[in-house]
PDB file of C-alpha atoms in Angstrom:
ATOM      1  CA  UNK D   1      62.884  35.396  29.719  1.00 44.00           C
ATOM      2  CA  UNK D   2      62.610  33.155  32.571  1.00 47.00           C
ATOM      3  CA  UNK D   3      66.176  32.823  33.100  1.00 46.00           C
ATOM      4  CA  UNK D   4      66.719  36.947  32.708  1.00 44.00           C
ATOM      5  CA  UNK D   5      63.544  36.518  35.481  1.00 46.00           C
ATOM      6  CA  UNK D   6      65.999  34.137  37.773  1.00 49.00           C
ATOM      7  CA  UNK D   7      68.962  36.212  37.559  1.00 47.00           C
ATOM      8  CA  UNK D   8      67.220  39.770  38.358  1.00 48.00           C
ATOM      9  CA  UNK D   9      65.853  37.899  41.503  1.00 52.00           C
ATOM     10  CA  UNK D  10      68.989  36.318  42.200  1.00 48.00           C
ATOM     11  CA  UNK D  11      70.318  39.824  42.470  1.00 47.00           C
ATOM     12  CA  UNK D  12      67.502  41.235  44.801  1.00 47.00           C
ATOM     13  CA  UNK D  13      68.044  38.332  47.091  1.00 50.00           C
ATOM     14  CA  UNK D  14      71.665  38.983  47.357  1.00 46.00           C
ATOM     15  CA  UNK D  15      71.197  42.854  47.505  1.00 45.00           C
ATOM     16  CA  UNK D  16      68.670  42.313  49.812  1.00 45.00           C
ATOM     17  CA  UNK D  17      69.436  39.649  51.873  1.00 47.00           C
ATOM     18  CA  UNK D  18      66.282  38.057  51.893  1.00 45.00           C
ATOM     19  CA  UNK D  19      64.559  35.672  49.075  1.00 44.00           C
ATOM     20  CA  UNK D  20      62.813  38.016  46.223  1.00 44.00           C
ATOM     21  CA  UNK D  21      59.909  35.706  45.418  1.00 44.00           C
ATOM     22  CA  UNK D  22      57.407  38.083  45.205  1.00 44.00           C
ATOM     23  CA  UNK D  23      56.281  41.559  46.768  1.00 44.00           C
ATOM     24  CA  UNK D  24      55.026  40.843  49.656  1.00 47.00           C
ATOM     25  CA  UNK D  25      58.636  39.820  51.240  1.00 48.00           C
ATOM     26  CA  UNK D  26      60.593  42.592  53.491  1.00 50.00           C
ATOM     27  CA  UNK D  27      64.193  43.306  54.458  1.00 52.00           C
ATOM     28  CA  UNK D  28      65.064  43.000  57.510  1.00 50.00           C
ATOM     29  CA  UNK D  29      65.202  47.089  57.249  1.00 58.00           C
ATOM     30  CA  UNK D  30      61.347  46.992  56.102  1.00 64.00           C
ATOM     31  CA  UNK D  31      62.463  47.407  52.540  1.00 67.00           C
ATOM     32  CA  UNK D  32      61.270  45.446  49.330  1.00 70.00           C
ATOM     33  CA  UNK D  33      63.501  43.881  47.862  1.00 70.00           C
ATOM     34  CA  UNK D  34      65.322  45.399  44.537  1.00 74.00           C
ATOM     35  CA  UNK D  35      63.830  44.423  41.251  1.00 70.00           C
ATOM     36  CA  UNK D  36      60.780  44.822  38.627  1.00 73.00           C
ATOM     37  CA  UNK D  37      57.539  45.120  40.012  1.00 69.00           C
ATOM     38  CA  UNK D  38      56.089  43.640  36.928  1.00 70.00           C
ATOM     39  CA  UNK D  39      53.564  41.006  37.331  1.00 71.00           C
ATOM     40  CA  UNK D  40      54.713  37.941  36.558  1.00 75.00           C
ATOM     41  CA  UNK D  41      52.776  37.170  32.981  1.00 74.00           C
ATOM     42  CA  UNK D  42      54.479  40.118  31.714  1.00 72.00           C
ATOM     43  CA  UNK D  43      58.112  39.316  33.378  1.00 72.00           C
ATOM     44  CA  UNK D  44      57.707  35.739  31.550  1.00 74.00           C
ATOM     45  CA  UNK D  45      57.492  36.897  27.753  1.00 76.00           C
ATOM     46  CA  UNK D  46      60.529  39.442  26.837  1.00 79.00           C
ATOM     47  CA  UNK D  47      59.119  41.512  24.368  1.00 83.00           C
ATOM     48  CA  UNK D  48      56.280  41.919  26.863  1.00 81.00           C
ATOM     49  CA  UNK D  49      58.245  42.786  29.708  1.00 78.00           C
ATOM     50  CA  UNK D  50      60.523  45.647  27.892  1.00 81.00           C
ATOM     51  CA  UNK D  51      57.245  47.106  26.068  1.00 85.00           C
ATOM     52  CA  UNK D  52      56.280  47.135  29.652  1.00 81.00           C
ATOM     53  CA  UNK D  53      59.844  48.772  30.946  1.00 85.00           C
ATOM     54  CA  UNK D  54      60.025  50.932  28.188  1.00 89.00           C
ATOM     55  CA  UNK D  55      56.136  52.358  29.103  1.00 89.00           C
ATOM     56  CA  UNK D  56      56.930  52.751  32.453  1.00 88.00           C
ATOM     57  CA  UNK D  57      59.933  54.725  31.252  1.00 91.00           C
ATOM     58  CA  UNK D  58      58.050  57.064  28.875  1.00 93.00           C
ATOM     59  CA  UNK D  59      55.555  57.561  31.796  1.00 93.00           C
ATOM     60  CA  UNK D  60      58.125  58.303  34.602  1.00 91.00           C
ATOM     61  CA  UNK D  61      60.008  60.487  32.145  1.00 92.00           C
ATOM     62  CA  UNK D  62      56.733  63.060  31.124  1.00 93.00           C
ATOM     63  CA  UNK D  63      56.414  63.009  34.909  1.00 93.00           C
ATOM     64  CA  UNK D  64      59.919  64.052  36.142  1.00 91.00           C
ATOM     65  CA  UNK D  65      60.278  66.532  33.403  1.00 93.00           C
ATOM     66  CA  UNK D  66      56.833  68.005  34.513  1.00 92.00           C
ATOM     67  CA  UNK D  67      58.459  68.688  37.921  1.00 90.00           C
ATOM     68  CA  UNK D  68      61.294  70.086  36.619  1.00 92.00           C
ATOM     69  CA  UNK D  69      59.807  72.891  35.045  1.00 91.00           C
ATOM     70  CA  UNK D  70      57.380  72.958  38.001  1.00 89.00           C
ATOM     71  CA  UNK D  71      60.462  74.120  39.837  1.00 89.00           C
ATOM     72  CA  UNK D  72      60.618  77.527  38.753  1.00 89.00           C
ATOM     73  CA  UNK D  73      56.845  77.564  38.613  1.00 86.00           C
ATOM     74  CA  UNK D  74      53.964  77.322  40.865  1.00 82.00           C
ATOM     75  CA  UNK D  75      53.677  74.306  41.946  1.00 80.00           C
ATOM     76  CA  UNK D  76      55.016  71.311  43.686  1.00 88.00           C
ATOM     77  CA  UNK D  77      57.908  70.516  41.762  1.00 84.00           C
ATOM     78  CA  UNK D  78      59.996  68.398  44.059  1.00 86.00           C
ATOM     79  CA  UNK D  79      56.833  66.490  44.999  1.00 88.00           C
ATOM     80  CA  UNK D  80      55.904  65.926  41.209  1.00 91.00           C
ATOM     81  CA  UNK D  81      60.204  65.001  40.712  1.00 90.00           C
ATOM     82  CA  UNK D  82      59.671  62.449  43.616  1.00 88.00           C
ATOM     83  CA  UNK D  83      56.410  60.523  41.624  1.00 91.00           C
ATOM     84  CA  UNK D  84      58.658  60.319  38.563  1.00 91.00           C
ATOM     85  CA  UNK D  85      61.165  58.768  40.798  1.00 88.00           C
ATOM     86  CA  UNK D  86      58.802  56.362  42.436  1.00 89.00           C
ATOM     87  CA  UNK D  87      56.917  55.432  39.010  1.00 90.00           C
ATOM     88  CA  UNK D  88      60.419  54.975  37.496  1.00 89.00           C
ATOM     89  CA  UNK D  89      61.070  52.534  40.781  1.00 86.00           C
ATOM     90  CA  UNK D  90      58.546  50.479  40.389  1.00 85.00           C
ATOM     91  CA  UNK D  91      60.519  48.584  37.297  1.00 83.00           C
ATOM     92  CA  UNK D  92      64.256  50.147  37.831  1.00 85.00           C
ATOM     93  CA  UNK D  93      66.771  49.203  40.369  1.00 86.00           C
ATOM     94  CA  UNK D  94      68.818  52.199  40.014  1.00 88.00           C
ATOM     95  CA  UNK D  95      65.691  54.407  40.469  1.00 87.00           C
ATOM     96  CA  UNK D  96      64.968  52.088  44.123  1.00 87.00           C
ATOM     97  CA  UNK D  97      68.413  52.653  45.150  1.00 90.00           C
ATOM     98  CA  UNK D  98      68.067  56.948  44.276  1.00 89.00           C
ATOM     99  CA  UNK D  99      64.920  56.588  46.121  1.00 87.00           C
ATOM    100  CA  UNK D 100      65.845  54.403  49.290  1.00 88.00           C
ATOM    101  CA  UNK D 101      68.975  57.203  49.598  1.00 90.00           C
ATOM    102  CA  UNK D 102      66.927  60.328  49.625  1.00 87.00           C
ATOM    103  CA  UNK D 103      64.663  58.589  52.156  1.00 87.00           C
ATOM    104  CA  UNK D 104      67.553  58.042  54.458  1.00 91.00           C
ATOM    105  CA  UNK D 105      68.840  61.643  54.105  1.00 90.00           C
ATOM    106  CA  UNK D 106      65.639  63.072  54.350  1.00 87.00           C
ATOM    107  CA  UNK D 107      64.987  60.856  57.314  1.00 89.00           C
ATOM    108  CA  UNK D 108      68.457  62.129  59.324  1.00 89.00           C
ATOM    109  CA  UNK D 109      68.204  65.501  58.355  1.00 86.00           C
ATOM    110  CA  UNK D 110      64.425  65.374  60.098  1.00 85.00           C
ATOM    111  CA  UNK D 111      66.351  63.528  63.128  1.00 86.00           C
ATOM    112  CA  UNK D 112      68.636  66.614  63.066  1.00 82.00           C
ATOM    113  CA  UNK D 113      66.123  68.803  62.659  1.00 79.00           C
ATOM    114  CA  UNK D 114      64.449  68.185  65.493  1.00 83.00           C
ATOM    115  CA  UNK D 115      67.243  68.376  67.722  1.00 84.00           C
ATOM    116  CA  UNK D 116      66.825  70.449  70.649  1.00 87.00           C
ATOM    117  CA  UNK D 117      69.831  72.511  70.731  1.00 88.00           C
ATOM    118  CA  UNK D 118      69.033  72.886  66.745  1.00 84.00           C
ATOM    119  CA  UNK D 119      65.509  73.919  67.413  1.00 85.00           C
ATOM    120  CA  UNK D 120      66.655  76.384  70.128  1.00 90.00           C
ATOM    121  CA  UNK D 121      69.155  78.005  67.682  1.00 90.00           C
ATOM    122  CA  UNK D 122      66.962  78.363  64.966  1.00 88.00           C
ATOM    123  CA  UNK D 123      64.100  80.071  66.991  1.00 92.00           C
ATOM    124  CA  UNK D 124      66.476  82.418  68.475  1.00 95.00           C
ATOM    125  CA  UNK D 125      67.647  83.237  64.563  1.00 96.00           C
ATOM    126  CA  UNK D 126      63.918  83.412  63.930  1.00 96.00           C
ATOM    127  CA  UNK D 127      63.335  85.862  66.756  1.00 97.00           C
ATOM    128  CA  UNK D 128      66.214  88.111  66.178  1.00 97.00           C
ATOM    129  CA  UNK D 129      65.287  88.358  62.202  1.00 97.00           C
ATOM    130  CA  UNK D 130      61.641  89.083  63.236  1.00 97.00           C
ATOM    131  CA  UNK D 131      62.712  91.869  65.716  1.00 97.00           C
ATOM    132  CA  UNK D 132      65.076  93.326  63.223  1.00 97.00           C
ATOM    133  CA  UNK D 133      62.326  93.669  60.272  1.00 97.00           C
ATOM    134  CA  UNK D 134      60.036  95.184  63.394  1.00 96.00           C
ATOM    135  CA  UNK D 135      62.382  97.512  63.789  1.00 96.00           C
ATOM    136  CA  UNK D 136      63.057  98.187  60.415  1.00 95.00           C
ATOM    137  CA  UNK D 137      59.828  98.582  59.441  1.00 93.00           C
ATOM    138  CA  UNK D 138      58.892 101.391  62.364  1.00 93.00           C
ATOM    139  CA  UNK D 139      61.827 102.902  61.660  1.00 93.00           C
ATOM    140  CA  UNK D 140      60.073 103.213  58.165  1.00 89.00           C
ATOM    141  CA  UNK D 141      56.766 104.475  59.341  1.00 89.00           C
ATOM    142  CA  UNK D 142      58.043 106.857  61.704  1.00 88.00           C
ATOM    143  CA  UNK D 143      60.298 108.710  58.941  1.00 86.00           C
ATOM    144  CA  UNK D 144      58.161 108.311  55.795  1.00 80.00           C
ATOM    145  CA  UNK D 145      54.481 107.387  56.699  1.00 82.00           C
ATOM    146  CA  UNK D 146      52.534 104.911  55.994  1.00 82.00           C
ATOM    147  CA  UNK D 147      53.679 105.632  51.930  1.00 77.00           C
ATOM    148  CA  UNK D 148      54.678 103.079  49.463  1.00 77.00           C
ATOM    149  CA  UNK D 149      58.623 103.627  49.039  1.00 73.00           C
ATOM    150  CA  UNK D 150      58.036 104.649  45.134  1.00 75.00           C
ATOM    151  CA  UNK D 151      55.721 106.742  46.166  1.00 74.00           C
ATOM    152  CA  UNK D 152      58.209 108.626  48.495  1.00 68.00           C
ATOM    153  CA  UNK D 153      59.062 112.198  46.652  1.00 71.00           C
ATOM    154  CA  UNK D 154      62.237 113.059  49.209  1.00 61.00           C
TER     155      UNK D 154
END
């Protein structure tokens, strides 16, 4: 197990750029470095270490699909998605690489978000849909009342 150990750190330092010896090391982007977050007793015995992998999978999974049916339901679904993600990356490369990817479009699309000309254009879309329903709405009360539609007889 010590070798498989090596290799997976091998492959965070070269992914990373930066030695993976342990967790407290940082990119030079502020970013850990890609691998298990195991500790190290269980990442030296093999059977240990994919009981552990295998746990972490189960718990991630029961997570995520409690999100996913969030989604239709009350409730935080994307939020609850997100934890399965982040439980899954704590032992899964793949899962650090989803997560480190929606970070980075969730980070630009709050950079273009807050764009001024953006801002601008979507307050003046905000106005104009708020002055509409206004208008809709005493055009409404001025022909019908202050009457529930299917409640209207005409």
């Amino acid at each position: 197990m010590r070798a498989e150990s090596d290799e997976r750190g091998r492959v965070a330092q070269s992914a990373a750029g930066t030695p993976a010896t342990g967790d407290a090391h940082q990119t030079d982007h502020g970013e850990r470095p890609l691998g298990s977050r195991a500790p190290d007793f269980v990442k030296a015995r093999r059977t240990l270490h994919l009981s552990w992998q295998v746990g972490v999978f189960l718990i991630g999974l029961a997570v995520v699909v409690l999100g996913v049916i969030m989604l239709p339901l009350p409730g935080p679904g994307w939020f609850v998605i997100f934890a399965g993600m982040a439980i899954w990356a704590t032992e899964f490369v793949w899962a650090q690489l989803v997560l480190r990817w929606t970070k980075r479009k969730v980070t630009e699309a709050a950079q273009r978000a807050l764009d001024p000309r953006v801002r601008r254009r979507n307050m003046i879309l905000t106005i104009t849909g708020l002055v509409i329903t206004g208008a809709l709405a005493v055009v409404y009360v001025w022909k019908f009342g202050l009457v529930m539609p299917w409640k209207i007889t005409q």
